[in-house]
mmCIF file of C-alpha atoms in Angstrom:
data_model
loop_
_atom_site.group_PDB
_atom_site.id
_atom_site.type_symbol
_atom_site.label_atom_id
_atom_site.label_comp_id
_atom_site.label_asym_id
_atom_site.label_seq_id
_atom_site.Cartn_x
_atom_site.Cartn_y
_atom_site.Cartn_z
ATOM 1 C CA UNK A 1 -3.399 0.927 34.903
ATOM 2 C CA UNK A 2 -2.352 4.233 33.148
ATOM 3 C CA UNK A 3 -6.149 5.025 32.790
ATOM 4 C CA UNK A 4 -7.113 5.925 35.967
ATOM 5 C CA UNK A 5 -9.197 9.130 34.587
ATOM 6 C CA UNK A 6 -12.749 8.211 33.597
ATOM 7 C CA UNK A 7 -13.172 7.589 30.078
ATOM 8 C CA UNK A 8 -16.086 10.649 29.652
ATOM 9 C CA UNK A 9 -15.786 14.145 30.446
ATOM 10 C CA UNK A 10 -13.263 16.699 30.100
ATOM 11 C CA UNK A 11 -10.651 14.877 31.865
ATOM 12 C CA UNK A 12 -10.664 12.278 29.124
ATOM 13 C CA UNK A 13 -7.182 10.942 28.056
ATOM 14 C CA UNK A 14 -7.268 11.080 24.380
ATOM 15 C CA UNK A 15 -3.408 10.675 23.884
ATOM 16 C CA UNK A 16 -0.720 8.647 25.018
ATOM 17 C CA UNK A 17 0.159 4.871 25.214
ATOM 18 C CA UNK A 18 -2.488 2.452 23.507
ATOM 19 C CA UNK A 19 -3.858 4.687 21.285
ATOM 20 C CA UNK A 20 -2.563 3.648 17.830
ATOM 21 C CA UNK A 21 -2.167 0.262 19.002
ATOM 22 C CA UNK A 22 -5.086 -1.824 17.006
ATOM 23 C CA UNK A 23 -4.003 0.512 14.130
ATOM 24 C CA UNK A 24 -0.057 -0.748 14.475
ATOM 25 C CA UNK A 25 -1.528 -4.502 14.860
ATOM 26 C CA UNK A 26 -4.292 -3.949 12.035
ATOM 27 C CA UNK A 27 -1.521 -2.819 9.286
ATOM 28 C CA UNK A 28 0.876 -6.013 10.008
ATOM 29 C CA UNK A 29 -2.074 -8.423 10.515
ATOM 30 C CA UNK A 30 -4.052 -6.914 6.877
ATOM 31 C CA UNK A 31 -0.832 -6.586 5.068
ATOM 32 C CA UNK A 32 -0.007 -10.747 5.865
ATOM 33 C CA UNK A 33 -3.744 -11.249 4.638
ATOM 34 C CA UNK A 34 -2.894 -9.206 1.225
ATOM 35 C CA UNK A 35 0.366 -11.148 0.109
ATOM 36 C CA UNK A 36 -1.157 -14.846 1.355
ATOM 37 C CA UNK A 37 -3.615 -13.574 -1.188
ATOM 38 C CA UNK A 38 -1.515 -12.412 -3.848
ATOM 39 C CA UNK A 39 0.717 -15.178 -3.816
ATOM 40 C CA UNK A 40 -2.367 -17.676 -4.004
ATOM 41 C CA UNK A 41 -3.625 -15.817 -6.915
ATOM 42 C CA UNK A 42 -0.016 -15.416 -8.662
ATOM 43 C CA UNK A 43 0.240 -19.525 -8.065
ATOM 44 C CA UNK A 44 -2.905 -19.954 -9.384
ATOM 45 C CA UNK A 45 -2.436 -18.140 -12.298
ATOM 46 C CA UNK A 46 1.174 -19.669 -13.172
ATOM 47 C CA UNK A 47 -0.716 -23.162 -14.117
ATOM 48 C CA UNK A 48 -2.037 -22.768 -17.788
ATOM 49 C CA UNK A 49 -2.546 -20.075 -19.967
ATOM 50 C CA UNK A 50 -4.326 -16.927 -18.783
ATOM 51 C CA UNK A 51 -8.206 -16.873 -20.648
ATOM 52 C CA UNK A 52 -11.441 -15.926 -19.896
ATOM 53 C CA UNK A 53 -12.408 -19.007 -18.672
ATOM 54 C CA UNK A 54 -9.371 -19.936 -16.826
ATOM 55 C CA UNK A 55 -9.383 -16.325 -14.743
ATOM 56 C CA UNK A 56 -13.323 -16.912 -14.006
ATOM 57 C CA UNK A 57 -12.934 -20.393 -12.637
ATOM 58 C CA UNK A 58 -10.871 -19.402 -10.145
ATOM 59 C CA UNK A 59 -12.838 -17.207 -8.753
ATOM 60 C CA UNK A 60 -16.052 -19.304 -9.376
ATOM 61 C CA UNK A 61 -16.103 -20.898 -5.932
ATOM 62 C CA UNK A 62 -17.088 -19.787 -2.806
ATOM 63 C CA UNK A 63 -14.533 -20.335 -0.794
ATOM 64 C CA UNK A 64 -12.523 -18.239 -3.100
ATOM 65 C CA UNK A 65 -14.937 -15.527 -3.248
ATOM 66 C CA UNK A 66 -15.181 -15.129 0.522
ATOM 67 C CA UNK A 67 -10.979 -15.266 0.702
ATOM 68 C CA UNK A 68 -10.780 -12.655 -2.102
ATOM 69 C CA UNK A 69 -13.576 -10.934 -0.133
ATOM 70 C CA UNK A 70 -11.817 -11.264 3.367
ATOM 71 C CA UNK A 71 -8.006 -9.973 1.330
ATOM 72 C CA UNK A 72 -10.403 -6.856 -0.093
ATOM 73 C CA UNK A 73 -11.523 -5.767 2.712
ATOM 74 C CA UNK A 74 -8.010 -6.237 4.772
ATOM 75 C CA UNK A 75 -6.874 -3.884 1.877
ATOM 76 C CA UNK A 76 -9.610 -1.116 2.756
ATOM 77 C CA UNK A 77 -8.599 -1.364 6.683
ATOM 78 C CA UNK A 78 -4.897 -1.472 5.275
ATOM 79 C CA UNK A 79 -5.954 1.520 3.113
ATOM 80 C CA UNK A 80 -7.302 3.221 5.870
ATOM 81 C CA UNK A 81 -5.273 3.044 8.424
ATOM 82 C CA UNK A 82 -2.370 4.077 6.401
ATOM 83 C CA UNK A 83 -3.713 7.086 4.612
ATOM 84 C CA UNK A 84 -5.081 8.102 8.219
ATOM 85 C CA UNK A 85 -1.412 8.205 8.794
ATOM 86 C CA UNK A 86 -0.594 9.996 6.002
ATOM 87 C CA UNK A 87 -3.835 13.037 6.657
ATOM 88 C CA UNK A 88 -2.585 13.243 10.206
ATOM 89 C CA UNK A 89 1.218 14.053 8.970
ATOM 90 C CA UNK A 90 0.645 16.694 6.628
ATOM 91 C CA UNK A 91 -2.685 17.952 7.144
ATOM 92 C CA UNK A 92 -2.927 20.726 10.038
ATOM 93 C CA UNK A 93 -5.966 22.041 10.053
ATOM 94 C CA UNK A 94 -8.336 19.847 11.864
ATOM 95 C CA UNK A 95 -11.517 20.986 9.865
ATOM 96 C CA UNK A 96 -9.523 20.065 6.169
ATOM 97 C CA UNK A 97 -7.907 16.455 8.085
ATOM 98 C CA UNK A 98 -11.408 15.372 9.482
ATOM 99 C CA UNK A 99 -13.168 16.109 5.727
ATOM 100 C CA UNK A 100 -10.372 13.929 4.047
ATOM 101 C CA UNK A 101 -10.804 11.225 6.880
ATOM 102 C CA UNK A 102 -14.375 11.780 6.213
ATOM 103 C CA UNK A 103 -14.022 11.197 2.354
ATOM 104 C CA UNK A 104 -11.565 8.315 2.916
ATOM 105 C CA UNK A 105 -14.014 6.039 4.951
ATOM 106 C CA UNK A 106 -17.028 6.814 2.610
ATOM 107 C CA UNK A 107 -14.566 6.290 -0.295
ATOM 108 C CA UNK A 108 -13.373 2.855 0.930
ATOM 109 C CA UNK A 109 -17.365 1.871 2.073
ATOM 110 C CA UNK A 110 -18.524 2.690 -1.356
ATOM 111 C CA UNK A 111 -15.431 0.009 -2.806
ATOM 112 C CA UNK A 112 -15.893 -2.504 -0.292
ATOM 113 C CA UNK A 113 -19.758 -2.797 -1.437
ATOM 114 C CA UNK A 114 -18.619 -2.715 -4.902
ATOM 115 C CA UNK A 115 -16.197 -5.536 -4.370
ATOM 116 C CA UNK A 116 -19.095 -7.663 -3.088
ATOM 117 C CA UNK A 117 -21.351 -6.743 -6.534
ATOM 118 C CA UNK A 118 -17.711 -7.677 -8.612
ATOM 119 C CA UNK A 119 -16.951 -11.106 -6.878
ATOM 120 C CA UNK A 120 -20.823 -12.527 -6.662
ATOM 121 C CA UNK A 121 -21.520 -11.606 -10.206
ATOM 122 C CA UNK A 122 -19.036 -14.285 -11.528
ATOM 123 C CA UNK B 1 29.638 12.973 28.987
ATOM 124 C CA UNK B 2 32.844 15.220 29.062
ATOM 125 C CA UNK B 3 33.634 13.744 25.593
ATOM 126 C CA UNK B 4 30.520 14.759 24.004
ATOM 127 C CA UNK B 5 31.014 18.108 25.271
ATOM 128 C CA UNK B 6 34.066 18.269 23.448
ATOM 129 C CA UNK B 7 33.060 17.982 20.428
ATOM 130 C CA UNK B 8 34.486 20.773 18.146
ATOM 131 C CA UNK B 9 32.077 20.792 15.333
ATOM 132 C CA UNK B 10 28.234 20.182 16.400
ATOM 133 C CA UNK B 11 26.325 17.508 14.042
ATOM 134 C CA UNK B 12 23.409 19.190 12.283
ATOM 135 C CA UNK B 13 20.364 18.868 13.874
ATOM 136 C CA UNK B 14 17.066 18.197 11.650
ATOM 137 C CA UNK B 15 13.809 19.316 13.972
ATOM 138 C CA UNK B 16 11.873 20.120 11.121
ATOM 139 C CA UNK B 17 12.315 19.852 7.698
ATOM 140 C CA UNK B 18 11.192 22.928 5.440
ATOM 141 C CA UNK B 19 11.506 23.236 1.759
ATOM 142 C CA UNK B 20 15.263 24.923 1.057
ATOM 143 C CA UNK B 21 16.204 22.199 3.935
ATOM 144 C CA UNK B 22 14.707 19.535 1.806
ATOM 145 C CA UNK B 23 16.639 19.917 -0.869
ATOM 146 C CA UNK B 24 20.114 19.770 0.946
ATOM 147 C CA UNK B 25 19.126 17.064 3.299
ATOM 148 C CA UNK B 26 20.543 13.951 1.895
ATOM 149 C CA UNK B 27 18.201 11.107 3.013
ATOM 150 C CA UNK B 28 19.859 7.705 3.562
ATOM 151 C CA UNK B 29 18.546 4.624 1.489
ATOM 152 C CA UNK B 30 15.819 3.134 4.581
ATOM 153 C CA UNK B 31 14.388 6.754 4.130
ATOM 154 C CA UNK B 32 14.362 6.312 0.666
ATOM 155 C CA UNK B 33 12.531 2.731 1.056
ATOM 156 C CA UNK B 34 9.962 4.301 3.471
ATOM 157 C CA UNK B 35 8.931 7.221 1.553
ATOM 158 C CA UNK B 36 8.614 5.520 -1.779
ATOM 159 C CA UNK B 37 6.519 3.248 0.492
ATOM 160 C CA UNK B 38 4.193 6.118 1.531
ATOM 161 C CA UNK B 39 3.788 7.410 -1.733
ATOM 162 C CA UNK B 40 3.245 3.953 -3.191
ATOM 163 C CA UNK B 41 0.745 3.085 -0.986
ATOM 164 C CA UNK B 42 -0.982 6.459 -1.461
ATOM 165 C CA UNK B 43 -0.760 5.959 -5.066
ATOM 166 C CA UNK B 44 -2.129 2.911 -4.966
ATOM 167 C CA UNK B 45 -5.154 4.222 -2.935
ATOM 168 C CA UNK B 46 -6.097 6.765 -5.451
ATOM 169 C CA UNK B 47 -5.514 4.069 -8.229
ATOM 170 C CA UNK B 48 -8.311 1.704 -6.153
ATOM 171 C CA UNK B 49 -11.332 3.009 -8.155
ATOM 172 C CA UNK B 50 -9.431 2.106 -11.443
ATOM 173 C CA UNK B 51 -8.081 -1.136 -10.256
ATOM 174 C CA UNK B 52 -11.462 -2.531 -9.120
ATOM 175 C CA UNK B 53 -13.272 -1.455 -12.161
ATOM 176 C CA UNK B 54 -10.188 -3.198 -14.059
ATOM 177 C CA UNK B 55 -11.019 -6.140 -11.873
ATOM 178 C CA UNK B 56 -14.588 -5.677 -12.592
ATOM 179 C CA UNK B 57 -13.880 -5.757 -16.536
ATOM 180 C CA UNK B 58 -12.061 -9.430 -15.914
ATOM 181 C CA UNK B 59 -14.419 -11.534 -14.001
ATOM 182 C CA UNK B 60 -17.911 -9.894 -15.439
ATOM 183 C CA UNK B 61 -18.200 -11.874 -18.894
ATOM 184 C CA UNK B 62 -16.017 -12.871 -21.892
ATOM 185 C CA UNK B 63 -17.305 -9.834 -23.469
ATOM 186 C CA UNK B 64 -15.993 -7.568 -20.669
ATOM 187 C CA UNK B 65 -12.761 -9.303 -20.659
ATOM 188 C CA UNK B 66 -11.981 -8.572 -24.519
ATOM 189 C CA UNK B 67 -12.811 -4.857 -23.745
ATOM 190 C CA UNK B 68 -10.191 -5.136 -21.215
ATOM 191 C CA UNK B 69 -7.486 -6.634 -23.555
ATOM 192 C CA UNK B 70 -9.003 -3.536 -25.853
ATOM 193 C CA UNK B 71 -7.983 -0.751 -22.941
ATOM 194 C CA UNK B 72 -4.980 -2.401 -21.914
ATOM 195 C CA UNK B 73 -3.310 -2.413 -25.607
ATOM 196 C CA UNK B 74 -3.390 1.546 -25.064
ATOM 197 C CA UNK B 75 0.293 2.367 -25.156
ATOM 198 C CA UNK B 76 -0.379 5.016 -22.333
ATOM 199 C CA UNK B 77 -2.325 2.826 -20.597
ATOM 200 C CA UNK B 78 0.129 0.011 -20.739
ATOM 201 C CA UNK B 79 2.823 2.789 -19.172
ATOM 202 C CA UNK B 80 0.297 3.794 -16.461
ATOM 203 C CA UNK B 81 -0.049 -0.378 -15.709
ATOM 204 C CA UNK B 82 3.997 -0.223 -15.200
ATOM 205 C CA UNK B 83 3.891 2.599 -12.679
ATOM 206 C CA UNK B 84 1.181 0.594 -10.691
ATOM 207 C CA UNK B 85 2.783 -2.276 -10.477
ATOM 208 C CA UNK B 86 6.607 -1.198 -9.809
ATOM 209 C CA UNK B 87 4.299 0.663 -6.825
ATOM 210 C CA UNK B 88 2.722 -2.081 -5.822
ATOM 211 C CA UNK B 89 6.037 -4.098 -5.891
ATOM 212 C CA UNK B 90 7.748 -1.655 -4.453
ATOM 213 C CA UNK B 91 4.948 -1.751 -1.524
ATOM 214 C CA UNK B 92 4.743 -5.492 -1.346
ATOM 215 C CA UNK B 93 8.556 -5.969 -1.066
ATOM 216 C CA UNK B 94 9.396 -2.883 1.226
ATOM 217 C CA UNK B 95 6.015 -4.223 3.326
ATOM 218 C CA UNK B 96 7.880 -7.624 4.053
ATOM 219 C CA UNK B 97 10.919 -5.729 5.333
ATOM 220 C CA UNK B 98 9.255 -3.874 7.375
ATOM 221 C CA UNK B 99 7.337 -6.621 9.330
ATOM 222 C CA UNK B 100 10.806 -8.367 9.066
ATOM 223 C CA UNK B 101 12.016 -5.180 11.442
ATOM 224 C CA UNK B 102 9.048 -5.422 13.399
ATOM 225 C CA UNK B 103 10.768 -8.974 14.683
ATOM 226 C CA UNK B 104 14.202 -7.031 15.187
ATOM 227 C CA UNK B 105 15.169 -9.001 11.971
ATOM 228 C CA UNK B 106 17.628 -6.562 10.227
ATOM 229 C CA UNK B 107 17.142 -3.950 12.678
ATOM 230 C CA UNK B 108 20.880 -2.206 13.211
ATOM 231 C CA UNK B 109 22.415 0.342 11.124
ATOM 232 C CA UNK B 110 24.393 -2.093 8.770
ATOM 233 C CA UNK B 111 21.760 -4.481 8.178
ATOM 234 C CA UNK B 112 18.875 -1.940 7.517
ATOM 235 C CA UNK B 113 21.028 -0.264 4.615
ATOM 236 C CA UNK B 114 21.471 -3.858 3.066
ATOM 237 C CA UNK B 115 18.082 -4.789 3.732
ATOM 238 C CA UNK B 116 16.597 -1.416 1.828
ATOM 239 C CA UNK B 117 19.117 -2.660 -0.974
ATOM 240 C CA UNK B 118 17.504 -6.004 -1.088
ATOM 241 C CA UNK B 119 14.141 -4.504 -2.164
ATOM 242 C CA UNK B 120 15.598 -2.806 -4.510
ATOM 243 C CA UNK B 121 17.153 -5.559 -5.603
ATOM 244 C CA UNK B 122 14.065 -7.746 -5.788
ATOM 245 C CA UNK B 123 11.639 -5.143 -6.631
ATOM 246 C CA UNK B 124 13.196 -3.275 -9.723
ATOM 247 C CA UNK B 125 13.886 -6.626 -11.882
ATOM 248 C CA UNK B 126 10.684 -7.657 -11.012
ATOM 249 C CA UNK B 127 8.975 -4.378 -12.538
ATOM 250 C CA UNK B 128 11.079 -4.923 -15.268
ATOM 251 C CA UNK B 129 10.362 -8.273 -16.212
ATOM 252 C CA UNK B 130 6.189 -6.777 -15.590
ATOM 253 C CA UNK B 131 6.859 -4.463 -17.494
ATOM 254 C CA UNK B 132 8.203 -6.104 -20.808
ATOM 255 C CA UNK B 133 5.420 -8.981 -20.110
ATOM 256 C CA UNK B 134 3.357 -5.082 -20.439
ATOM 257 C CA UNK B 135 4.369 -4.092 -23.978
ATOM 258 C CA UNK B 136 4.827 -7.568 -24.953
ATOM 259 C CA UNK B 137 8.373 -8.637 -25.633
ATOM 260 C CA UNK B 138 7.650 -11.973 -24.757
#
């Protein structure tokens, strides 16, 4: 094992191999999640014409709410992880990167529980 | 190594780029894939508020849905919808080269260049034919 520091105290290892990791796998697994979804919703939507009643209906089940739910919140972790990415190339100062992390995760929280409100009022 | 070493005329090296630099660095077409990517992507986060209330406006009632055909017949609207969605194309398509690359498919010099073409290729007719479906021309 490459850890064989203990995990607390000031000898932690907080860089190196592994970290990043679940991040790397996260994007590729979210991002498969997000076009199954948008190619079952463009299918979907090339039967018929596009009304009202037509764009409801689809997502009138549940089993379609809880996949639209599952590719929403694959886009937040998608979201997240790759605007991490993005704060950690440009921004320097640590105080100004951890704020816009901050702000990120609160800003994707607040849309995930919005999401929920949008799918379950239909 | 004695070869290397004779080389008379040292390639440029590119540490770190600053702004002048920027300007005279000529990025090849992957680069340009991946940072139209990034700023896709990013885009498309700060667009997320927009898009869900969009989404929102769709599924809540018949009413809701006519105010959306209302918002969307804005002409400046319409051209911010076209942006989006070349973006998200752009995204969508680039995305499924890169986790073609992730499985070394495409992965050498040659191949890389034509695979960057290829989403051009498939994403820029795309937004086109979006974006005439957009301001209605059929």
């Amino acid at each position: 094992m490459v850890r064989t520091v203990s995990g607390i105290g000031s000898k932690r290892l907080v860089v190196g191999a592994h970290y990043g990791l679940a991040g790397f796998i996260g994007q590729r697994v979210t991002s498969i999640v997000l076009t199954l979804w948008i190619f079952l919703v463009g299918v979907s939507m090339l039967f018929g014409p596009l009304s009202y009643d037509t764009w409801a209906a689809l997502f009138a089940p549940l089993w379609m709410k809880v996949v639209t739910l599952i590719a929403l919140f694959s886009l937040l972790y998608h979201a997240w992880i790759g605007m991490r990415n993005i704060w950690m190339d440009y921004i320097q100062p640590v105080w100004v990167r951890l704020s816009l992390e901050t702000i990120t995760i609160l800003w994707l929280i607040a849309c995930g529980v919005w999401s929920v409100q949008i799918l379950w009022r239909v | 190594m004695s070869s290397f070493t004779a080389e008379k005329e040292p390639r440029p090296k590119f540490r770190n780029l600053n702004f002048p630099l920027l300007l005279s660095y000529r990025l090849p077409l992957p680069g340009v894939v991946s940072i139209m990517h990034r700023i896709s992507g990013a885009a498309l986060f700060l667009m997320l508020p927009l898009l869900l209330w969009l989404f929102d406006l769709s599924l809540m009632s018949e009413l809701s849905f006519e105010r959306l055909r209302g918002i969307t017949s804005n002409f400046f609207f319409k051209l911010l919808l076209v942006f989006l969605i070349w973006g998200f194309l752009h995204h969508l398509v680039a995305g499924i080269r890169y986790l073609l690359l992730d499985l070394h498919v495409g992965i050498d010099l040659k191949s890389a260049h034509a695979g960057a073409i290829v989403v051009y290729a498939v994403s820029l007719p795309l937004a086109f034919i979006a974006s005439l479906k957009i301001f209605g021309v059929f």
